[in-house]
Coordinates of C-alpha atoms and ligand atoms in Angstrom, one line a residue:
X74 CA -5.9 -6.3 -2.8
X75 CA -6.1 -4.5 -6.0
X76 CA -7.9 -1.2 -6.2
X77 CA -10.7 -1.5 -8.7
X78 CA -10.4 1.8 -10.3
X79 CA -7.2 2.6 -11.9
X80 CA -8.2 4.6 -14.8
X81 CA -8.3 8.3 -14.6
X82 CA -11.2 9.3 -16.8
X83 CA -11.6 12.8 -16.0
X84 CA -10.4 15.6 -14.0
X85 CA -12.8 18.0 -12.6
X86 CA -12.6 20.7 -10.0
X87 CA -14.8 20.3 -7.1
X88 CA -16.2 23.3 -5.4
X89 CA -16.2 25.4 -8.3
X90 CA -19.4 24.3 -9.8
X91 CA -22.3 26.7 -8.8
X92 CA -25.2 24.8 -7.7
X93 CA -28.5 26.3 -8.7
X94 CA -32.2 25.7 -8.1
X95 CA -34.0 26.4 -4.7
X96 CA -34.9 23.6 -2.5
X97 CA -37.1 23.7 0.6
X98 CA -35.3 25.5 3.5
X99 CA -35.6 22.6 5.9
X100 CA -32.6 21.5 7.8
X101 CA -31.1 18.2 6.7
X102 CA -30.1 17.8 10.4
X103 CA -28.2 14.8 11.8
X104 CA -29.3 11.1 11.4
X105 CA -32.3 10.7 9.3
X106 CA -32.9 14.3 8.3
X107 CA -34.7 14.9 5.1
X108 CA -35.2 17.9 2.8
X109 CA -37.9 16.7 0.4
X110 CA -36.7 17.0 -3.3
X111 CA -36.7 15.4 -6.7
X112 CA -34.3 12.6 -6.0
X113 CA -33.5 10.9 -2.7
X114 CA -29.8 10.5 -1.6
X115 CA -28.8 8.5 1.5
X116 CA -25.3 9.9 2.5
X117 CA -23.1 8.1 5.3
X118 CA -20.5 10.5 6.6
X119 CA -17.4 9.3 8.4
X120 CA -18.0 11.5 11.6
X121 CA -16.9 14.9 12.7
X122 CA -13.2 14.3 13.4
X123 CA -11.7 17.3 11.8
X124 CA -12.3 20.9 10.4
X125 CA -12.1 19.4 7.0
X126 CA -15.0 16.9 7.8
X127 CA -17.2 19.6 9.2
X128 CA -16.6 21.8 5.9
X129 CA -17.4 18.6 3.8
X130 CA -20.6 18.0 5.6
X131 CA -21.8 21.6 5.3
X132 CA -20.9 21.5 1.7
X133 CA -23.0 18.4 1.1
X134 CA -26.0 19.5 3.1
X135 CA -26.1 22.9 1.4
X136 CA -25.5 21.6 -2.1
X137 CA -28.4 19.1 -1.6
X138 CA -30.8 21.9 -0.7
X139 CA -29.6 24.0 -3.6
X140 CA -30.0 21.0 -6.1
X141 CA -33.3 20.0 -4.6
X142 CA -32.0 16.7 -3.5
X143 CA -33.9 14.9 -0.5
X144 CA -30.8 14.2 1.7
X145 CA -30.9 11.5 4.3
X146 CA -27.8 12.3 6.2
X147 CA -26.2 9.9 8.7
X148 CA -23.0 10.3 10.9
X149 CA -21.1 7.3 11.6
X150 CA -19.1 8.7 14.5
X151 CA -16.0 7.0 13.0
X152 CA -17.3 3.6 13.1
X153 CA -17.5 1.1 10.0
X154 CA -20.3 -0.8 11.4
X155 CA -22.5 2.4 11.8
X156 CA -21.8 3.1 8.2
X157 CA -22.8 -0.4 7.1
X158 CA -26.1 -0.1 9.1
X159 CA -26.7 3.3 7.6
X160 CA -26.2 2.0 4.1
X161 CA -28.5 -1.1 4.8
X162 CA -31.2 1.3 6.0
X163 CA -30.9 3.4 3.0
X164 CA -31.3 0.2 0.8
X165 CA -34.4 -0.8 2.9
X166 CA -35.8 2.8 2.3
X167 CA -35.3 2.4 -1.3
X168 CA -33.5 5.8 -1.9
X169 CA -32.5 6.7 -5.6
X170 CA -28.7 6.8 -4.9
X171 CA -26.5 6.1 -1.9
X172 CA -23.2 8.1 -1.4
X173 CA -20.7 7.5 1.4
X174 CA -17.2 8.5 2.5
X175 CA -15.7 5.1 3.7
X176 CA -14.0 5.4 7.1
X177 CA -11.5 2.6 6.0
X178 CA -10.7 1.0 2.7
X179 CA -11.7 -2.8 3.3
X180 CA -14.6 -4.6 4.4
X181 CA -17.4 -3.2 2.2
X182 CA -18.1 -6.1 -0.3
X183 CA -21.3 -7.6 1.4
X184 CA -23.2 -4.3 1.8
X185 CA -22.0 -3.0 -1.6
X186 CA -23.5 -6.1 -3.2
X187 CA -26.8 -5.5 -1.3
X188 CA -27.1 -2.2 -2.8
X189 CA -26.2 -3.4 -6.2
X190 CA -28.7 -6.3 -5.9
X191 CA -31.5 -3.7 -4.9
X192 CA -30.6 -1.7 -8.1
X193 CA -29.3 1.3 -6.0
X194 CA -26.4 3.1 -7.5
X195 CA -23.6 3.9 -5.2
X196 CA -21.2 6.9 -5.3
X197 CA -17.9 6.9 -3.2
X198 CA -17.1 10.5 -2.0
X199 CA -13.8 11.6 -0.7
X200 CA -12.3 8.1 0.1
X201 CA -12.0 4.9 -2.0
X202 CA -12.5 1.3 -1.1
X203 CA -10.7 -2.1 -2.0
X204 CA -13.1 -4.4 -3.6
X205 CA -12.7 -7.2 -6.2
X206 CA -16.5 -7.1 -6.9
X207 CA -17.3 -5.6 -10.3
X208 CA -19.8 -2.5 -10.7
X209 CA -20.5 -2.1 -7.1
X210 CA -20.0 1.7 -7.4
X211 CA -20.7 4.1 -10.2
X212 CA -17.8 6.8 -9.6
X213 CA -15.3 7.9 -7.0
X214 CA -15.2 11.6 -6.4
X215 CA -12.2 12.8 -4.3
X216 CA -8.6 14.0 -4.1
X217 CA -5.4 12.4 -5.3
X218 CA -4.1 11.4 -1.9
X219 CA -0.7 10.0 -3.1
X220 CA -0.1 13.3 -4.9
X221 CA -0.8 15.3 -1.8
X222 CA 1.7 13.1 0.1
X223 CA 4.2 13.7 -2.7
X224 CA 3.7 17.4 -2.6
X225 CA 4.5 17.4 1.2
X226 CA 7.6 15.3 0.7
X227 CA 8.9 17.3 -2.3
X228 CA 8.7 20.5 -0.2
X229 CA 10.6 18.7 2.7
X230 CA 13.3 17.7 0.3
X231 CA 13.8 21.4 -1.0
X232 CA 13.5 22.8 2.5
X233 CA 16.1 20.8 4.1
X234 CA 18.5 20.6 0.9
X235 CA 21.2 22.5 2.6
X236 CA 20.7 21.0 6.1
X237 CA 23.4 18.7 7.6
X238 CA 22.5 15.0 7.9
X239 CA 20.4 13.4 9.4
X240 CA 17.0 15.1 9.0
X241 CA 14.7 13.5 11.4
X242 CA 10.9 13.4 10.5
X243 CA 8.1 12.3 12.6
X244 CA 4.8 11.3 10.9
X245 CA 1.4 11.8 12.4
X246 CA -0.8 9.2 10.4
X247 CA -4.5 9.7 9.7
X248 CA -7.0 6.9 10.6
X249 CA -5.5 3.5 10.4
X250 CA -6.7 1.7 7.2
X251 CA -8.2 4.9 5.8
X252 CA -7.6 5.7 2.1
X253 CA -6.0 9.2 2.8
X254 CA -3.6 7.7 5.6
X255 CA -2.5 4.9 3.4
X256 CA -2.0 7.0 0.3
X257 CA -0.5 10.2 1.8
X258 CA 2.2 7.7 3.7
X259 CA 3.0 6.3 0.3
X260 CA 3.3 9.6 -1.5
X261 CA 5.4 11.2 1.1
X262 CA 7.7 8.2 1.5
X263 CA 8.1 8.3 -2.2
X264 CA 9.1 11.8 -2.4
X265 CA 11.6 11.9 0.6
X266 CA 13.3 8.6 -0.8
X267 CA 15.1 11.0 -3.3
X268 CA 17.3 12.3 -0.5
X269 CA 18.5 9.6 2.0
X270 CA 19.3 12.3 4.4
X271 CA 15.6 12.6 5.2
X272 CA 14.3 9.8 7.6
X273 CA 11.0 9.0 9.2
X274 CA 12.2 8.1 12.6
X275 CA 8.6 7.7 14.1
X276 CA 5.2 7.2 12.7
X277 CA 1.9 6.8 14.6
X278 CA -1.8 7.3 14.0
X279 CA -3.3 10.5 15.6
X280 CA -6.7 9.5 14.0
X281 CA -7.1 12.9 12.1
X282 CA -7.9 14.5 15.4
X283 CA -6.3 17.5 17.3
X284 CA -6.2 15.5 20.4
X285 CA -4.7 12.5 18.9
X286 CA -2.0 14.7 17.2
X287 CA -1.2 16.4 20.4
X288 CA -0.9 13.0 22.3
X289 CA 1.2 11.3 19.9
X290 CA 3.6 14.4 19.5
X291 CA 4.0 14.5 23.2
X292 CA 5.3 11.0 23.1
X293 CA 7.5 11.7 20.2
X294 CA 9.0 14.6 21.9
X295 CA 9.8 12.5 25.0
X296 CA 11.3 9.7 22.9
X297 CA 13.4 11.7 20.3
X298 CA 15.6 14.6 21.4
X299 CA 16.2 15.7 17.9
X300 CA 13.1 16.3 15.6
X301 CA 13.4 18.5 12.6
X302 CA 10.1 18.1 10.9
X303 CA 6.6 16.9 11.6
X304 CA 4.6 15.6 8.7
X305 CA 1.0 15.6 9.9
X306 CA -1.6 14.0 7.4
X307 CA -4.2 16.7 8.4
X308 CA -4.3 20.2 9.8
X309 CA -6.1 19.1 13.1
X310 CA -3.2 16.7 14.1
X311 CA -0.7 19.4 13.1
X312 CA -2.6 21.9 15.4
X313 CA -2.3 19.3 18.2
X314 CA 1.4 19.0 17.5
X315 CA 1.8 22.8 17.9
X316 CA 0.4 22.5 21.2
X317 CA 2.6 19.7 22.4
X318 CA 5.8 21.5 20.9
X319 CA 5.0 24.7 22.6
X320 CA 4.3 23.1 25.9
X321 CA 7.6 21.5 25.5
X322 CA 9.1 24.9 25.5
X323 CA 10.0 24.8 21.8
X324 CA 8.9 27.0 18.8
X325 CA 6.7 25.2 16.1
X326 CA 7.7 26.4 12.7
X327 CA 11.3 27.2 13.7
X328 CA 12.8 24.7 16.2
X329 CA 10.6 22.0 14.7
X330 CA 9.1 22.6 11.2
X331 CA 5.7 21.6 10.3
X332 CA 4.1 20.4 7.0
X333 CA 0.4 19.3 6.8
X334 CA -2.4 18.5 4.5
X335 CA -5.9 20.0 4.2
X336 CA -5.4 23.8 4.4
X337 CA -8.6 24.5 6.2
X338 CA -9.0 28.1 7.6
X339 CA -7.4 27.0 11.1
X340 CA -4.5 25.5 9.2
X341 CA -4.0 28.5 7.0
X342 CA -4.0 30.7 10.1
X343 CA -1.2 28.7 11.7
X344 CA 0.7 28.9 8.4
X345 CA 0.3 32.7 8.3
X346 CA 1.3 33.0 11.9
X347 CA 4.5 31.0 11.2
X348 CA 3.7 28.0 13.3
X349 CA 3.3 25.7 10.1
X350 CA 5.9 25.9 7.3
X351 CA 3.9 24.5 4.4
X352 CA 0.3 23.3 3.6
X353 CA -1.1 21.0 1.0
X354 CA -4.6 21.6 0.2
X355 CA -7.4 18.9 0.1
X356 CA -10.6 20.6 -1.1
X357 CA -13.6 19.5 1.2
X358 CA -16.2 21.3 -1.1
X359 CA -17.5 18.1 -2.8
X360 CA -21.2 18.9 -2.4
X361 CA -22.1 20.5 -5.7
X362 CA -20.2 18.1 -7.8
X363 CA -21.6 15.1 -5.8
X364 CA -25.2 16.2 -6.4
X365 CA -24.4 16.7 -10.2
X366 CA -22.9 13.2 -10.4
X367 CA -26.0 11.7 -8.5
X368 CA -28.5 13.3 -10.7
X369 CA -26.7 11.9 -13.8
X370 CA -26.3 8.4 -12.2
X371 CA -30.1 8.4 -11.3
X372 CA -31.0 9.6 -14.8
X373 CA -29.0 6.6 -16.2
X374 CA -26.4 8.8 -17.9
X375 CA -22.8 7.8 -17.8
X376 CA -20.3 9.4 -15.6
X377 CA -16.6 9.1 -15.4
X378 CA -15.4 6.3 -13.3
X379 CA -13.1 8.7 -11.3
X380 CA -13.5 12.5 -10.7
X381 CA -10.4 13.9 -9.2
X382 CA -10.6 17.3 -7.3
X383 CA -7.9 20.0 -7.9
X384 CA -5.7 21.0 -5.0
X385 CA -2.9 23.5 -4.6
X386 CA -0.1 24.2 -2.1
X387 CA 0.7 27.2 0.1
X388 CA 3.7 28.7 1.9
X389 CA 3.6 31.2 4.6
X390 CA 3.4 34.3 2.4
X391 CA 0.5 32.9 0.3
X392 CA -1.4 31.8 3.4
X393 CA -1.2 35.4 4.8
X394 CA -2.6 36.7 1.3
X395 CA -5.4 34.0 0.9
X396 CA -6.6 34.1 4.5
X397 CA -9.2 36.9 4.4
X398 CA -11.0 35.1 1.6
X399 CA -10.7 31.5 2.9
X400 CA -14.2 30.2 3.6
X401 CA -13.6 26.8 5.2
Ligands
GYE86 O1 -7.8 15.0 5.2 C1 -9.0 14.7 7.2 C2 -10.3 14.1 7.5 O2 -10.7 11.8 4.0 C3 -9.7 13.8 2.9 O3 -10.3 13.1 6.6 C4 -10.3 13.3 4.1 C5 -9.4 13.3 5.4 C6 -8.9 14.8 5.7 O4 -10.5 13.8 8.7 O5 -8.8 16.0 7.8

């Protein structure tokens, strides 16, 4: 399947836009919560699988209040069918705009067409979908996941430049079929292909959770006597891997190196402590920019078809320096 949006129309930095205005101080709460405001947004969140996700949810709820957006927030607990049901209910309620972070990339055509036929604009937040249907969403706000994977791979190539062959890598993948898992795998593979000495000897999903990362890493440690590097597709799985490596009597960051993606506070702490070796950031603070795009879409203004967030990378020294001011 071909991804519908290929044009990069604008680059914007999420999380830096200051939201203004003061909405009612009610809690958006879990499923069905409502803040009362100028426009109504139905938002379907993936779940609460990671530190990144929690920071993302807080950002969206806070930004809705600040922007006077009446937010109907629904948590899908990692299930696509829950997201489809939530979106259907937003259509029935006649919200002004629907936003969602799709748990996986495929299987959205029917519900996206229902929203389109009801005249309700949709904004993809954080993750993309695969669809052949035209005009079923207005914009996609989120990071460049291929680039994130490439950054992790480029660091690995440099880090092991002088090491003897082979360099054995194990990969902890995110949720199977999700946009970030697919694209981070692609980007990482592309980058390490520049040095044939680096090989991914095992790759399995840890579902973006700490317990998943720990379990998979325990199995990898049993099956593979020589592991040089863990590439974890998010911080939580890398933190789970740290637990598994320590339980096996080895030193994470030294005996087995770790590169991960997200750069949340817990990840940054592990990097500053020398348990991780490198982090690629994925900014979860999408709320202010999402509210801004939603207001424009509802007002009939044109918005870029793709809004890419800006991310950076951190080594151990940079992590120690930035930690005191890291908010998420
Ligand atoms: O990296 C991971 C989360 O979609 C970018 O989902 C997001 C990813 C993030 O569970 O921690």
